[in-house]
GROMACS .gro file of N, CA and C in nm:
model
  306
    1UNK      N    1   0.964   2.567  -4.790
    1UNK     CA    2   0.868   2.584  -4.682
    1UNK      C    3   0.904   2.493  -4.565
    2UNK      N    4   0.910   2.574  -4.446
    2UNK     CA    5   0.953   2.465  -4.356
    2UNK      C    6   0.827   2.425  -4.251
    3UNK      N    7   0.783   2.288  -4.210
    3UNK     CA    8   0.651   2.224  -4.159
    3UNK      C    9   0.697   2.263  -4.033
    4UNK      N   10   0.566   2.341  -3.998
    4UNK     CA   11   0.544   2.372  -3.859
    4UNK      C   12   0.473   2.279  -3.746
    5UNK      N   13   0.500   2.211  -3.650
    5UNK     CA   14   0.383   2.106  -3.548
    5UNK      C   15   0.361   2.193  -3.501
    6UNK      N   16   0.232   2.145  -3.434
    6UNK     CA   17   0.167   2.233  -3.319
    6UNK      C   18   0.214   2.223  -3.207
    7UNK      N   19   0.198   2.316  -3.146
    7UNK     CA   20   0.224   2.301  -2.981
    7UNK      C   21   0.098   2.246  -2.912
    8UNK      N   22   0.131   2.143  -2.840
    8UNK     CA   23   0.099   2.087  -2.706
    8UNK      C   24   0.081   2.162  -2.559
    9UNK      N   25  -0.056   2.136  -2.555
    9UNK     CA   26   0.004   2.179  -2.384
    9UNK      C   27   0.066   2.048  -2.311
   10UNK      N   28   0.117   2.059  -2.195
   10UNK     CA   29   0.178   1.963  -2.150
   10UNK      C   30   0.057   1.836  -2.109
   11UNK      N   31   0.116   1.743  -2.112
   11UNK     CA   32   0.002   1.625  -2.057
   11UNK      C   33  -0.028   1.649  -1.895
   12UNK      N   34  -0.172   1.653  -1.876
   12UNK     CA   35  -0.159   1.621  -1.721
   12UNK      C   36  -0.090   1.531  -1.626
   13UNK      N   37  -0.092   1.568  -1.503
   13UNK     CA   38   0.015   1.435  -1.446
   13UNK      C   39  -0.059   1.324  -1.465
   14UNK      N   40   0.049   1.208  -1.422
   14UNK     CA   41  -0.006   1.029  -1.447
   14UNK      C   42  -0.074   1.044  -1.295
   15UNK      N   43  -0.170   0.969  -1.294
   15UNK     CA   44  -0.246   0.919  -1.182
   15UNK      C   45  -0.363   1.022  -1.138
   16UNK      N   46  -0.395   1.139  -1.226
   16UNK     CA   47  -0.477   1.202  -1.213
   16UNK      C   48  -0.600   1.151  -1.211
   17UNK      N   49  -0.740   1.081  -1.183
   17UNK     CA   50  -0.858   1.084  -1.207
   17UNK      C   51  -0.952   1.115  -1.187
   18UNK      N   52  -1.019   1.158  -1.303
   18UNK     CA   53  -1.119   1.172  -1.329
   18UNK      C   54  -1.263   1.111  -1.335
   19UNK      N   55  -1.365   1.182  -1.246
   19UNK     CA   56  -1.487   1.130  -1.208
   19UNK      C   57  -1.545   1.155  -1.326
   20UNK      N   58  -1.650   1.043  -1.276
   20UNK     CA   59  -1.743   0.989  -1.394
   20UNK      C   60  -1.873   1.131  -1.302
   21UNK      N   61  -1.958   1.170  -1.405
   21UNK     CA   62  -2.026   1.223  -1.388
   21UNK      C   63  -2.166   1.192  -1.302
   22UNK      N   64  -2.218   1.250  -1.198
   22UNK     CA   65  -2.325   1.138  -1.147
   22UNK      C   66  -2.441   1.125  -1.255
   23UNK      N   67  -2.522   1.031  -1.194
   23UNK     CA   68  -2.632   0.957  -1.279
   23UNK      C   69  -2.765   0.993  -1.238
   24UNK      N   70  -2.910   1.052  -1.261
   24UNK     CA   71  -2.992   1.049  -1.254
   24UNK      C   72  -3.093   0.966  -1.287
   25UNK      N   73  -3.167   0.932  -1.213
   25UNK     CA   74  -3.289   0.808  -1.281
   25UNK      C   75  -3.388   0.939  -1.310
   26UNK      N   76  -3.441   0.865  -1.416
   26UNK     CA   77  -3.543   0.934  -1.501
   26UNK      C   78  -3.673   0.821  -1.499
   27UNK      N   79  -3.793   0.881  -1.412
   27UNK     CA   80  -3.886   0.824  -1.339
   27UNK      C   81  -4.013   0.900  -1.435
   28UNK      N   82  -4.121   0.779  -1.473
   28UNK     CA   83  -4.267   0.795  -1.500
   28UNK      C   84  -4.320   0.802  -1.369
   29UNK      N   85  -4.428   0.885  -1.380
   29UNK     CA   86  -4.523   0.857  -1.249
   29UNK      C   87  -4.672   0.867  -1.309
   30UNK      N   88  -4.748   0.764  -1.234
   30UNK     CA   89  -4.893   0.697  -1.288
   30UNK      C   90  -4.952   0.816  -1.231
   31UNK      N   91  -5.062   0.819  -1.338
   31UNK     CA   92  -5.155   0.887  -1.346
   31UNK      C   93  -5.347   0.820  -1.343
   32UNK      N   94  -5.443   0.853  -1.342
   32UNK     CA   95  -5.602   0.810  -1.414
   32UNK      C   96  -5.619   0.852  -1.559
   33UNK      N   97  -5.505   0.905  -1.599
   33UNK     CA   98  -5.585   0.977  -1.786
   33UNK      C   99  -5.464   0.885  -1.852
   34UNK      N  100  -5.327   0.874  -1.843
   34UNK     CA  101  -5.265   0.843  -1.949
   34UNK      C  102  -5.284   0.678  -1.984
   35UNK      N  103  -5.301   0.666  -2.126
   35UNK     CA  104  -5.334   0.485  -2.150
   35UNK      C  105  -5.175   0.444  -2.148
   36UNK      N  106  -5.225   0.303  -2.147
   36UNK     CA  107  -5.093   0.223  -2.106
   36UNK      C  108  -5.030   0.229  -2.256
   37UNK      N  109  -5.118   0.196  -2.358
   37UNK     CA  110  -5.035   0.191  -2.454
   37UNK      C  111  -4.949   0.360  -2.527
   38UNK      N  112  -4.986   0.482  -2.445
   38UNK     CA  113  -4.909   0.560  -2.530
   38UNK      C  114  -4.787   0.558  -2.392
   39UNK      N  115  -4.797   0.475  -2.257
   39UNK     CA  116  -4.676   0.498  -2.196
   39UNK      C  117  -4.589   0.394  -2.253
   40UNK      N  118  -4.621   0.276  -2.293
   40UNK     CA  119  -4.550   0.171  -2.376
   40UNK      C  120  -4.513   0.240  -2.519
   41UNK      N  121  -4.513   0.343  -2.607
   41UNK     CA  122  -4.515   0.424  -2.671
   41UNK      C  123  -4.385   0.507  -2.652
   42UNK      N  124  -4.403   0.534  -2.518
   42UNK     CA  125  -4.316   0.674  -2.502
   42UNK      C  126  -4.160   0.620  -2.438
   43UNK      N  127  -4.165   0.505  -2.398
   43UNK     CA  128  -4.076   0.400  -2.366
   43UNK      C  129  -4.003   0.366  -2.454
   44UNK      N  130  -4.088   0.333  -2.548
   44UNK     CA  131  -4.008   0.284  -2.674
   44UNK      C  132  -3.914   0.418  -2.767
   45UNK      N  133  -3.976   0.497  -2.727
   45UNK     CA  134  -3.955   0.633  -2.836
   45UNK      C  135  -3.866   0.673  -2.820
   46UNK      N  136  -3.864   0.747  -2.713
   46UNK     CA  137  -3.763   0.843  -2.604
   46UNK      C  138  -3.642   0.731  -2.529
   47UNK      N  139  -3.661   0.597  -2.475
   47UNK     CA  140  -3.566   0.590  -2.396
   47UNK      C  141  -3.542   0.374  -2.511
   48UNK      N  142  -3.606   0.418  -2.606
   48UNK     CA  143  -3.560   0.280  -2.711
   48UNK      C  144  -3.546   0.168  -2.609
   49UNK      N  145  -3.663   0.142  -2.565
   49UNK     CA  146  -3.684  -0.009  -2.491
   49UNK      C  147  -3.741  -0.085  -2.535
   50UNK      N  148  -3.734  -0.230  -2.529
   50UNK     CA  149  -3.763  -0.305  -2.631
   50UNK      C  150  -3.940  -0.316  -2.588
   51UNK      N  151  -3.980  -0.384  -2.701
   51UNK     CA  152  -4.152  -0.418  -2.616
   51UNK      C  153  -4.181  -0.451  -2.490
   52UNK      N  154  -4.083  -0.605  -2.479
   52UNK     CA  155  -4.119  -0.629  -2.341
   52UNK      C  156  -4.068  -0.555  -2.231
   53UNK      N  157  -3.929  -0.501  -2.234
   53UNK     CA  158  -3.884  -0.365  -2.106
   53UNK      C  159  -4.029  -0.265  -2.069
   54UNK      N  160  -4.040  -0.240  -2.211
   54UNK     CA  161  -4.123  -0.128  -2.201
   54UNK      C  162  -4.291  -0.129  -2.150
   55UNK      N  163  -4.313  -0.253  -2.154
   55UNK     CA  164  -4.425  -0.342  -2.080
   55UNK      C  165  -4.415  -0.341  -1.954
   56UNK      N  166  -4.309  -0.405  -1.929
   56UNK     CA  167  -4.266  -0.450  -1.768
   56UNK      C  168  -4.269  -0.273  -1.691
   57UNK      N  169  -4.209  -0.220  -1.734
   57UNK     CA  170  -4.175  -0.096  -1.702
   57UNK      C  171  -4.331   0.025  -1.687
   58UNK      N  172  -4.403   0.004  -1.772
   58UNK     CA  173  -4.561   0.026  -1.799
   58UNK      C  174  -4.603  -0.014  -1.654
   59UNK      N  175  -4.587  -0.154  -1.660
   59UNK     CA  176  -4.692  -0.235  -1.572
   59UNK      C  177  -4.623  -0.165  -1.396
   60UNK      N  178  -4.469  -0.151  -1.365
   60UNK     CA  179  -4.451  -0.080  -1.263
   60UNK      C  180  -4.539   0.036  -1.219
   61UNK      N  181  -4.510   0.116  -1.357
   61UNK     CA  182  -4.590   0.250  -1.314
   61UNK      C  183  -4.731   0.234  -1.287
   62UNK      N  184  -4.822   0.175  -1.332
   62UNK     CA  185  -4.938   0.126  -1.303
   62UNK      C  186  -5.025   0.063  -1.201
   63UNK      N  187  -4.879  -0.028  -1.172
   63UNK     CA  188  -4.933  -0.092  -0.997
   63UNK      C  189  -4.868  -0.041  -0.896
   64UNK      N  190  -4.750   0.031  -0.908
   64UNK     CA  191  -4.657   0.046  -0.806
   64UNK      C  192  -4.642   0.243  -0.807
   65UNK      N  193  -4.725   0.328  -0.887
   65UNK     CA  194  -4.743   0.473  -0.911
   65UNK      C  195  -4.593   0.513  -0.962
   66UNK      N  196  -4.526   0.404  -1.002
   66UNK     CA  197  -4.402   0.551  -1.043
   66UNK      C  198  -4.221   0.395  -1.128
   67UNK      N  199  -4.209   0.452  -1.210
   67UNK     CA  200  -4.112   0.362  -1.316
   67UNK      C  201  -4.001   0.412  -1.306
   68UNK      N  202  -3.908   0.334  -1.323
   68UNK     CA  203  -3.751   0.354  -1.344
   68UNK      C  204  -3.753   0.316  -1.493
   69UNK      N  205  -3.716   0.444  -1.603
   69UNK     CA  206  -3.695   0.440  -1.726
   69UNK      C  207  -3.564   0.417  -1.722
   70UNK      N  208  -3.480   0.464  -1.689
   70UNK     CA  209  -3.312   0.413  -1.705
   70UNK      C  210  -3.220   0.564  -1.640
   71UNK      N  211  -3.113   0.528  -1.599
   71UNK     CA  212  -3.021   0.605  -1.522
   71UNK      C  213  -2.893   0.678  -1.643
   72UNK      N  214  -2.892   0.820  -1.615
   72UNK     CA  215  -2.836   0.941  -1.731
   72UNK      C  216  -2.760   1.027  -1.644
   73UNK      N  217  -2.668   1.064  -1.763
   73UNK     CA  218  -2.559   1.242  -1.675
   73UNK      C  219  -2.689   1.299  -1.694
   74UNK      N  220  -2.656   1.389  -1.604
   74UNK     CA  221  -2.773   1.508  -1.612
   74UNK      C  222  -2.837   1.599  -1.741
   75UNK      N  223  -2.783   1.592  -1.838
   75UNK     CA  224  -2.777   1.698  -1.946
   75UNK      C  225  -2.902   1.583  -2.040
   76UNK      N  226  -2.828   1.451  -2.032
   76UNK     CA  227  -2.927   1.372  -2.087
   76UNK      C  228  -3.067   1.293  -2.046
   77UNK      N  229  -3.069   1.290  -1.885
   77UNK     CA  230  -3.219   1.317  -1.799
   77UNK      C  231  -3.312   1.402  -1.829
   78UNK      N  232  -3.224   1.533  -1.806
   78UNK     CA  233  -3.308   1.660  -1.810
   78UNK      C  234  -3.368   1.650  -2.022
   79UNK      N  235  -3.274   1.596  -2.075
   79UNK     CA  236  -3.376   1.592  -2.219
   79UNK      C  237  -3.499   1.506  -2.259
   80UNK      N  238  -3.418   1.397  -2.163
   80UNK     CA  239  -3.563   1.270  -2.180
   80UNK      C  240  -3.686   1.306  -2.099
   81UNK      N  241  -3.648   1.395  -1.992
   81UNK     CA  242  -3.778   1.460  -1.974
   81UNK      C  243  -3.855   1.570  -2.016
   82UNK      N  244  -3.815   1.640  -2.051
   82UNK     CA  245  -3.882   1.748  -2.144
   82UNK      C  246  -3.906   1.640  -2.290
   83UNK      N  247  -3.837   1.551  -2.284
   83UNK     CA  248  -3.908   1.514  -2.453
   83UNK      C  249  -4.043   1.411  -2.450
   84UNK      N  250  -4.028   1.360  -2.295
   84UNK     CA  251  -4.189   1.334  -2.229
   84UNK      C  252  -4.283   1.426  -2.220
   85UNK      N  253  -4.231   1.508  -2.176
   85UNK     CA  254  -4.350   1.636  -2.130
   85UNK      C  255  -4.407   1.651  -2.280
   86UNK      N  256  -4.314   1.703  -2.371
   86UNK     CA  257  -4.343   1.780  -2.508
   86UNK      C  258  -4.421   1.640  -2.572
   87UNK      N  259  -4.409   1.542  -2.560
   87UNK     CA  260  -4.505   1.428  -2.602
   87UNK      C  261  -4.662   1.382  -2.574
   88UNK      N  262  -4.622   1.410  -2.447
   88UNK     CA  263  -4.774   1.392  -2.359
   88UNK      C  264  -4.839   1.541  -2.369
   89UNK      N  265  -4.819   1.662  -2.366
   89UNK     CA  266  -4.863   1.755  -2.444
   89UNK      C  267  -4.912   1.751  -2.556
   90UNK      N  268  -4.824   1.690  -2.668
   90UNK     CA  269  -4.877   1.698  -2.787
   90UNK      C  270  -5.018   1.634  -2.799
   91UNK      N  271  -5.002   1.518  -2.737
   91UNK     CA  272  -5.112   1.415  -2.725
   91UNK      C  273  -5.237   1.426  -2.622
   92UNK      N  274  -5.198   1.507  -2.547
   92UNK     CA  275  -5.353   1.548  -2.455
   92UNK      C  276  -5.311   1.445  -2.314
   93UNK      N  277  -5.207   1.417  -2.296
   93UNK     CA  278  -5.214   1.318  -2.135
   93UNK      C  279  -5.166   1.431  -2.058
   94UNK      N  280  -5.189   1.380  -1.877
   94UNK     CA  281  -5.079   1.462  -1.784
   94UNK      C  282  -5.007   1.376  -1.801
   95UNK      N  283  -4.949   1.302  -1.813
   95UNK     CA  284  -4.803   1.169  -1.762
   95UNK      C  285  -4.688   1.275  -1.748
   96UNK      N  286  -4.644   1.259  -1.618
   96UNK     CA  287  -4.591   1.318  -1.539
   96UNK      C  288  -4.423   1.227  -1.566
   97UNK      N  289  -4.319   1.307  -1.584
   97UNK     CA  290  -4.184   1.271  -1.548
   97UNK      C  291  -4.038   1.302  -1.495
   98UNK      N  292  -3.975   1.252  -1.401
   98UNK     CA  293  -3.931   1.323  -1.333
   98UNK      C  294  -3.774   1.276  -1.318
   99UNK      N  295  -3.695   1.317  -1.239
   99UNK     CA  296  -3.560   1.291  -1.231
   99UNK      C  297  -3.525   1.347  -1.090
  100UNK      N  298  -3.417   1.197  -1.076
  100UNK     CA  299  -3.356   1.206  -0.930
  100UNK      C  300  -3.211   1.195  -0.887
  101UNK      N  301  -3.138   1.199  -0.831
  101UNK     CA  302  -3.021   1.163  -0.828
  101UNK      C  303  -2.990   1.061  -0.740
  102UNK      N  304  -2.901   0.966  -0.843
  102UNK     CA  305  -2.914   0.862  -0.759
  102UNK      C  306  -2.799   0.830  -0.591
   0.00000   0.00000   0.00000
């Protein structure tokens, strides 16, 4: 039996680069119905911030109407927000979330 390699396509040229994908911030915005503790909740859940991030980050949206949860390629923005929406649904809030490009 004689061992066959695979074929290769050729390597691209040297000095080619490649962009990094842009970044979206993925933004809470304050509401009168949602409690602080299920947005300290949803912080922790969805975007794994520690207590105190997720405090500090609470307390933005609260005094200042609107949070910077953390900056994503698009594919992974667009999930952390629908997995807000589908949360605050489940639970009876509006808490509103949104995405921007930065």
């Amino acid at each position: 039996m004689s061992e066959q390699r695979p074929q290769f396509e050729e390597q691209p040229e040297q000095g080619v680069e490649l962009a990094e994908p842009p970044l979206y911030r993925v933004l809470l915005l304050n509401d009168d119905y949602t409690t602080m503790d299920f947005v300290v909740e949803v912080l922790r859940h969805v975007f794994h911030k520690s207590e105190e991030e997720a405090t500090r980050i609470m307390l933005n949206v609260h005094h200042q109407g609107v949070g910077v949860c953390g900056s994503y390629p698009m594919e992974i923005a667009e999930t952390k927000v629908d997995q807000v929406d589908s949360l605050a649904r489940e639970r009876g809030f509006p808490l509103k979330c949104t995405m921007e490009r930065e």
